Amino acid sequence: MFRAGIVGCGRMGSQFDDDPKRKFVATHAGAYSVVEGMELVAACDLDEEKLAKCGRRWQIPILCQDYREMLRKEKLDILSICTWNSTHLEIAEEAVNNSVKAIFCEKPIADSLKNADEMIRLCQEKGVILQIDHKRRFDKFHQEIKNFLQDGKLGRIQQVTFYYTSGIANAGSHMFDLLRFYFGDVDWVQAIYSRNISHNPDDPNIDGMVKFENGILGSIQACDVEEFYLFEMDCLGTKGRLNLTRDGFDIDFYEVGQSKLFSEDMDLFHTASPLNSDVPREFMVAAVRHLVECLTEGKKSLSSGEDGRAALELICAFHESAQADGKRITLPLKDGDIGIKSR
């Protein structure tokens, strides 16, 4: 039985599971509470009300306002870090020094590449698994999409457009990680600040382009989260079109066929999806189960610290390009001190 603790009892720590519309486990606390082999024994938050509510909700025996005290006393195997990214390094360092076996950290991994590198180094030095919550990586449906695309079943990828809301670091971290998961590493980016603001001055919306190392071009487009939430991808291949919809819970599929309007043309026709999206979508539960598997079998996480760093590097590159009025920025970045704020 692995002993788990949580620092940060806010949205991803616990509160999202209070939403009656969510029919799936959406938080660290919820996932630890249902996965076999896990015991959620401690939680920490500076906000007494949040802490008490989380403790009651999940029947957590130990509640603290000082994560250092919690780590010293409770001998945790796993620590979830669900706080602002500016605190991730200091909490991870304390966790490593108190002999945790694994850290499950919210995205973005850190507030700078320099600090992300230090987190990765600390964990590698002590043999601690570092897993970043880019949760779609753990979902079998998204793994099938990745294989479908990489096996060429959509043909040669001609163009990818991703639509997001609520900040290049907040939602953008998931977006960049998913794009890397599907299409590989990025060669360069170009970006400008979006006219559709994020309503968080510390985390702006940024539009842009990404050029993947395999030659695929991607377009990044932000929308205003005050009007609606959006996290969708439109991928056009030579054999069809795949739209990832509903926050990554579903897809629409189109195949190439003879046009009904013009004799000389081919068109795209909506058809049944070749992939089954009608499966349980327990992203967080799958993530914690995977973490247990990594601990028991000595595996590296599917969403490693290096993967988290790569997503952060793209966030930093978009900031650097937008600040320079759309200058093309080649990866890897030379500056590791670019500061990124995200809730």
XYZ file of C-alpha atoms in Angstrom:
343
model
C 0.000 0.000 0.000
C 1.475 3.349 -1.076
C 0.970 6.349 1.214
C 0.051 9.528 -0.674
C -0.186 13.168 0.334
C -1.331 16.332 -1.430
C -0.053 19.898 -1.230
C -2.756 22.254 -2.505
C -6.435 21.465 -1.970
C -7.809 23.753 -4.679
C -9.258 22.871 -8.057
C -6.988 20.037 -9.222
C -6.203 18.935 -5.711
C -9.827 18.323 -4.714
C -12.440 20.887 -5.761
C -13.171 19.847 -9.357
C -14.795 16.691 -8.004
C -17.407 18.853 -6.252
C -18.861 19.736 -9.679
C -22.072 17.670 -10.111
C -21.706 17.751 -13.912
C -18.399 15.917 -13.810
C -19.257 12.242 -14.082
C -15.646 11.167 -13.780
C -12.873 11.541 -11.200
C -11.126 14.840 -11.938
C -8.703 15.441 -9.048
C -5.630 14.034 -7.348
C -7.556 13.379 -4.130
C -10.359 11.639 -5.998
C -7.958 9.417 -7.906
C -5.957 8.406 -4.842
C -9.221 7.551 -3.088
C -10.337 5.014 -5.703
C -7.132 3.426 -7.020
C -6.264 0.067 -5.478
C -2.955 0.048 -3.656
C -3.173 3.739 -2.706
C -3.942 5.332 0.651
C -4.486 9.106 0.833
C -3.154 9.850 4.316
C -2.353 13.577 4.356
C -3.252 16.905 2.767
C -1.838 20.414 3.113
C -3.097 23.888 2.252
C -2.574 27.377 3.679
C -6.321 28.021 3.384
C -7.949 26.433 6.438
C -11.386 26.273 4.807
C -10.136 24.513 1.685
C -8.076 22.148 3.792
C -10.967 21.231 6.081
C -13.360 20.732 3.174
C -10.879 18.472 1.376
C -10.311 16.473 4.558
C -14.029 15.904 5.060
C -14.652 15.103 1.395
C -12.018 12.372 1.210
C -11.777 11.373 4.889
C -8.083 12.296 5.092
C -6.702 11.636 8.585
C -3.806 14.144 8.607
C -4.385 17.802 7.691
C -1.532 20.349 7.768
C -0.830 23.927 6.819
C 2.924 23.352 6.629
C 3.998 20.919 3.896
C 7.463 20.614 5.415
C 5.997 19.321 8.645
C 3.750 16.944 6.731
C 6.666 15.506 4.769
C 8.854 15.111 7.846
C 6.215 13.322 9.922
C 4.148 11.212 7.524
C 6.754 9.189 5.576
C 4.926 9.548 2.284
C 5.615 7.400 -0.762
C 3.937 9.806 -3.205
C 3.414 13.564 -3.068
C 1.047 15.452 -5.359
C 2.028 19.088 -5.899
C -1.127 21.023 -6.812
C 0.054 24.568 -6.096
C 1.100 27.509 -8.279
C 4.020 26.697 -10.551
C 6.275 29.228 -8.788
C 6.285 26.918 -5.725
C 6.893 23.595 -7.443
C 10.686 23.504 -7.141
C 10.854 24.270 -3.418
C 8.154 21.709 -2.588
C 9.749 19.065 -4.814
C 13.135 19.657 -3.177
C 11.634 19.180 0.285
C 9.834 16.026 -0.877
C 13.011 14.510 -2.349
C 14.908 15.278 0.851
C 12.216 13.445 2.834
C 12.504 10.203 0.851
C 9.332 10.231 -1.247
C 9.411 7.675 -4.045
C 7.357 9.670 -6.565
C 6.129 13.205 -7.218
C 2.940 13.821 -9.195
C 3.197 17.491 -10.160
C 0.635 19.773 -11.752
C 1.466 21.590 -14.975
C 3.345 23.662 -15.942
C 6.244 21.820 -14.356
C 7.849 25.021 -13.060
C 8.048 28.798 -13.552
C 11.252 28.672 -15.628
C 13.313 26.166 -17.591
C 16.136 26.621 -15.109
C 13.887 25.544 -12.241
C 12.420 22.686 -14.292
C 15.953 21.421 -14.939
C 16.683 21.557 -11.212
C 13.527 19.568 -10.394
C 14.492 16.915 -12.935
C 18.060 16.798 -11.615
C 16.973 16.438 -7.986
C 14.594 13.591 -8.807
C 17.100 11.764 -10.994
C 19.800 12.098 -8.337
C 17.607 10.475 -5.665
C 15.821 7.989 -7.968
C 12.434 9.687 -7.502
C 9.806 9.318 -10.237
C 8.668 12.719 -11.510
C 5.294 12.633 -13.264
C 3.631 15.739 -14.722
C -0.151 15.973 -14.967
C -0.542 16.183 -18.730
C -3.361 13.760 -18.173
C -4.407 12.897 -21.725
C -1.178 10.923 -22.158
C -2.537 8.292 -19.758
C -5.822 7.854 -21.659
C -6.094 4.850 -24.007
C -8.232 6.855 -26.439
C -5.491 9.464 -26.898
C -2.888 6.743 -27.170
C -4.968 5.231 -29.999
C -5.169 8.620 -31.737
C -1.389 8.942 -31.515
C -0.882 5.480 -33.044
C -3.520 6.170 -35.725
C -1.729 9.335 -36.822
C 1.804 7.965 -36.576
C 0.864 4.785 -38.463
C -0.177 6.960 -41.426
C -3.867 6.018 -41.336
C -4.839 9.647 -41.900
C -2.248 9.850 -44.670
C 0.415 12.539 -44.803
C -0.469 15.239 -42.279
C -0.996 18.452 -44.234
C -1.884 20.884 -41.460
C -2.873 21.003 -37.785
C -4.819 23.770 -36.046
C -5.336 23.854 -32.286
C -7.905 26.070 -30.548
C -7.613 26.889 -26.851
C -8.789 29.324 -24.200
C -7.558 30.546 -20.781
C -3.882 31.261 -21.164
C -0.823 29.999 -22.983
C 0.596 28.538 -19.743
C -2.655 27.222 -18.253
C -4.484 25.470 -21.102
C -1.468 25.933 -23.386
C 0.635 23.529 -21.331
C -1.835 20.704 -22.061
C -2.064 21.811 -25.703
C 1.683 21.820 -26.351
C 2.158 18.497 -24.595
C -0.610 16.861 -26.619
C 0.826 18.232 -29.876
C 4.242 16.801 -28.983
C 2.603 13.518 -27.989
C 0.949 13.252 -31.416
C 3.531 14.823 -33.735
C 6.918 14.916 -32.000
C 9.365 17.671 -31.148
C 9.226 21.231 -32.488
C 11.862 22.959 -34.615
C 10.683 26.592 -34.374
C 7.771 28.823 -33.384
C 6.418 32.248 -34.314
C 3.825 33.985 -32.137
C 1.908 37.195 -31.442
C -0.358 38.248 -28.594
C -3.973 37.316 -29.292
C -6.759 39.876 -29.610
C -8.845 37.373 -27.594
C -7.580 38.020 -24.100
C -7.277 35.407 -21.361
C -8.522 37.685 -18.519
C -5.374 36.757 -16.590
C -2.698 39.427 -17.174
C 0.000 37.066 -15.882
C -0.942 34.383 -18.434
C -1.921 35.929 -21.790
C -3.438 34.217 -24.790
C -0.926 33.946 -27.636
C -1.558 32.926 -31.256
C 1.148 31.434 -33.415
C 2.692 28.754 -35.569
C 4.799 25.722 -34.719
C 7.032 23.857 -37.151
C 7.595 20.264 -36.070
C 10.892 18.544 -36.787
C 9.075 16.149 -39.155
C 7.960 19.096 -41.320
C 4.334 19.397 -40.137
C 3.088 22.952 -39.658
C 0.683 23.728 -36.855
C -1.432 26.803 -36.172
C -2.306 27.863 -32.612
C -5.440 29.995 -32.169
C -6.777 31.407 -28.887
C -10.384 32.284 -28.085
C -11.971 34.263 -25.251
C -12.768 31.999 -22.286
C -15.373 34.493 -21.056
C -17.499 33.573 -24.084
C -16.932 29.800 -24.082
C -14.348 27.163 -23.174
C -12.495 25.489 -26.034
C -9.771 22.846 -26.305
C -9.948 21.302 -29.778
C -7.701 20.177 -32.612
C -8.373 20.010 -36.350
C -5.966 17.706 -38.188
C -6.023 17.399 -41.993
C -4.296 14.477 -43.672
C -4.266 13.326 -47.272
C -6.714 10.497 -46.434
C -9.118 12.399 -44.209
C -9.757 14.830 -41.394
C -9.774 14.276 -37.637
C -11.351 16.799 -35.265
C -10.562 16.331 -31.588
C -13.549 17.867 -29.775
C -15.161 18.382 -26.346
C -11.927 18.969 -24.427
C -10.405 15.840 -25.918
C -13.284 13.564 -24.996
C -14.476 12.873 -28.553
C -13.569 13.070 -32.239
C -15.315 13.779 -35.513
C -13.931 11.975 -38.543
C -14.095 12.716 -42.270
C -12.881 10.581 -45.166
C -11.959 11.519 -48.710
C -14.506 10.715 -51.431
C -15.691 11.800 -54.851
C -17.334 15.218 -54.771
C -21.104 15.357 -55.245
C -20.783 18.872 -56.669
C -17.840 18.758 -59.071
C -16.746 15.847 -61.277
C -13.060 16.716 -61.115
C -12.825 17.134 -57.330
C -12.603 15.050 -54.204
C -14.320 16.169 -50.985
C -14.333 15.335 -47.298
C -17.367 13.448 -45.984
C -18.354 13.023 -42.346
C -18.286 9.332 -41.453
C -18.137 6.987 -38.490
C -14.962 7.284 -36.467
C -12.425 4.468 -36.852
C -11.587 4.986 -33.169
C -13.872 4.214 -30.270
C -14.291 7.200 -27.949
C -17.170 5.596 -26.039
C -14.943 4.305 -23.251
C -14.489 5.392 -19.616
C -12.496 8.636 -19.625
C -10.889 8.562 -16.199
C -7.772 10.592 -16.986
C -6.730 11.111 -13.347
C -7.479 7.547 -12.286
C -5.416 6.278 -15.214
C -2.590 8.636 -14.242
C -2.451 7.353 -10.653
C -2.702 3.725 -11.794
C 0.203 4.382 -14.148
C 2.188 5.909 -11.280
C 1.610 2.770 -9.196
C 2.796 0.693 -12.159
C 5.930 2.834 -12.462
C 6.664 2.366 -8.758
C 6.109 -1.389 -8.713
C 7.828 -2.152 -12.027
C 10.559 0.491 -12.089
C 9.218 2.227 -15.185
C 9.610 5.844 -16.297
C 6.368 7.796 -16.473
C 4.581 8.353 -19.785
C 4.465 12.015 -18.738
C 7.967 12.533 -17.399
C 9.727 15.606 -16.087
C 11.439 15.909 -19.466
C 8.033 15.934 -21.193
C 6.863 18.620 -18.785
C 9.980 20.649 -19.496
C 9.428 20.381 -23.257
C 5.897 21.798 -22.914
C 7.233 24.622 -20.732
C 9.918 25.362 -23.329
C 7.210 25.900 -25.956
C 5.328 28.237 -23.599
C 8.554 30.192 -23.054
C 9.265 30.268 -26.809
C 5.791 31.669 -27.521
C 6.372 34.395 -24.936
C 9.779 35.227 -26.392
C 8.425 35.408 -29.950
C 5.365 37.496 -29.002
C 7.547 39.934 -27.064
C 9.642 40.331 -30.228
C 6.579 40.992 -32.469
C 6.496 37.557 -34.047
C 10.203 36.824 -34.429
C 10.926 33.207 -35.324
C 12.356 31.402 -32.302
C 14.355 28.223 -32.858
C 14.429 25.477 -30.259
C 16.152 24.620 -27.989
C 15.952 27.954 -26.204
C 19.159 29.596 -25.033
C 17.564 31.479 -22.120
C 16.448 29.288 -19.234
C 15.349 32.166 -16.989
C 12.182 33.295 -18.819
C 9.556 33.544 -16.080
C 6.163 31.888 -16.561
C 3.208 32.405 -14.230
C 0.226 30.078 -14.157
C -2.478 29.144 -11.703
